[in-house]
Amino acid sequence: MLKDVGRTTTMYWVDCDTYFGPDRRRAAKMRLMDRRKENLARRPPALNSALRQLRFRVIDATGEGAKAFASRAQGVAKLAEIDREPRASAMLARLAQHVGTRGVCADLRETLYGHLDTIHGALQAA
């Protein structure tokens, strides 16, 4: 959600167990039917911090944890897009799709580290 703070516009970000990404809630006056009652929205993390956090989550990226990892990777892809890192965003989106489809059946953790290193290298080159 974008909020006007003085003359600048601030985007808020949600980081919890079930969702990682932009705050999608409506304006405060329109929240009668929202499922999420607690306000978890904060300023978005730096892209490098989000990539480090994603790297820590590789450990749990097997079976059902692969879906959570894919969701988190998709959120980091959106963050990269917002930070004007289109190459890293595209790589993260492909990684999220790959893990979401194949990670439930196979253990992809070893290859995930390599992919995350490549993505981090793409940020350093930019």
Short mmCIF file of C-alpha atoms in Angstrom, two decimals, residues 60-109:
data_model
loop_
_atom_site.label_atom_id
_atom_site.label_comp_id
_atom_site.label_asym_id
_atom_site.label_seq_id
_atom_site.Cartn_x
_atom_site.Cartn_y
_atom_site.Cartn_z
CA ASP A 60 13.40 -25.72 4.96
CA ALA A 61 12.80 -25.77 1.18
CA THR A 62 11.77 -29.41 0.87
CA GLY A 63 8.31 -30.95 0.67
CA GLU A 64 5.69 -28.49 1.87
CA GLY A 65 8.43 -26.02 2.80
CA ALA A 66 9.18 -25.65 -0.91
CA LYS A 67 5.86 -23.88 -1.42
CA ALA A 68 6.66 -21.40 1.35
CA PHE A 69 10.11 -20.83 -0.14
CA ALA A 70 8.58 -20.25 -3.59
CA SER A 71 6.14 -17.73 -2.14
CA ARG A 72 8.95 -15.90 -0.37
CA ALA A 73 11.09 -15.92 -3.53
CA GLN A 74 8.17 -14.40 -5.45
CA GLY A 75 7.94 -11.63 -2.84
CA VAL A 76 11.67 -10.93 -3.12
CA ALA A 77 11.23 -10.82 -6.92
CA LYS A 78 8.62 -8.08 -6.48
CA LEU A 79 11.01 -6.24 -4.20
CA ALA A 80 13.76 -6.49 -6.83
CA GLU A 81 11.36 -5.14 -9.44
CA ILE A 82 10.52 -2.20 -7.20
CA ASP A 83 14.25 -1.56 -6.67
CA ARG A 84 14.72 -1.41 -10.47
CA GLU A 85 16.63 -4.69 -10.71
CA PRO A 86 14.75 -6.34 -13.61
CA ARG A 87 17.34 -9.05 -14.24
CA ALA A 88 17.36 -10.19 -10.61
CA SER A 89 13.56 -9.95 -10.50
CA ALA A 90 13.18 -12.20 -13.55
CA MET A 91 15.70 -14.71 -12.16
CA LEU A 92 13.90 -14.83 -8.80
CA ALA A 93 10.51 -15.26 -10.46
CA ARG A 94 11.83 -18.19 -12.52
CA LEU A 95 13.40 -19.69 -9.41
CA ALA A 96 10.11 -19.36 -7.51
CA GLN A 97 8.20 -21.05 -10.32
CA HIS A 98 10.75 -23.87 -10.56
CA VAL A 99 10.74 -24.53 -6.81
CA GLY A 100 6.96 -24.31 -6.64
CA THR A 101 6.52 -27.01 -9.28
CA ARG A 102 9.45 -29.34 -8.57
CA GLY A 103 10.47 -28.64 -4.99
CA VAL A 104 7.63 -30.64 -3.46
CA CYS A 105 8.82 -33.86 -5.14
CA ALA A 106 12.60 -33.39 -5.16
CA ASP A 107 15.27 -31.97 -2.88
CA LEU A 108 16.55 -28.87 -4.69
CA ARG A 109 18.42 -27.28 -1.80
#
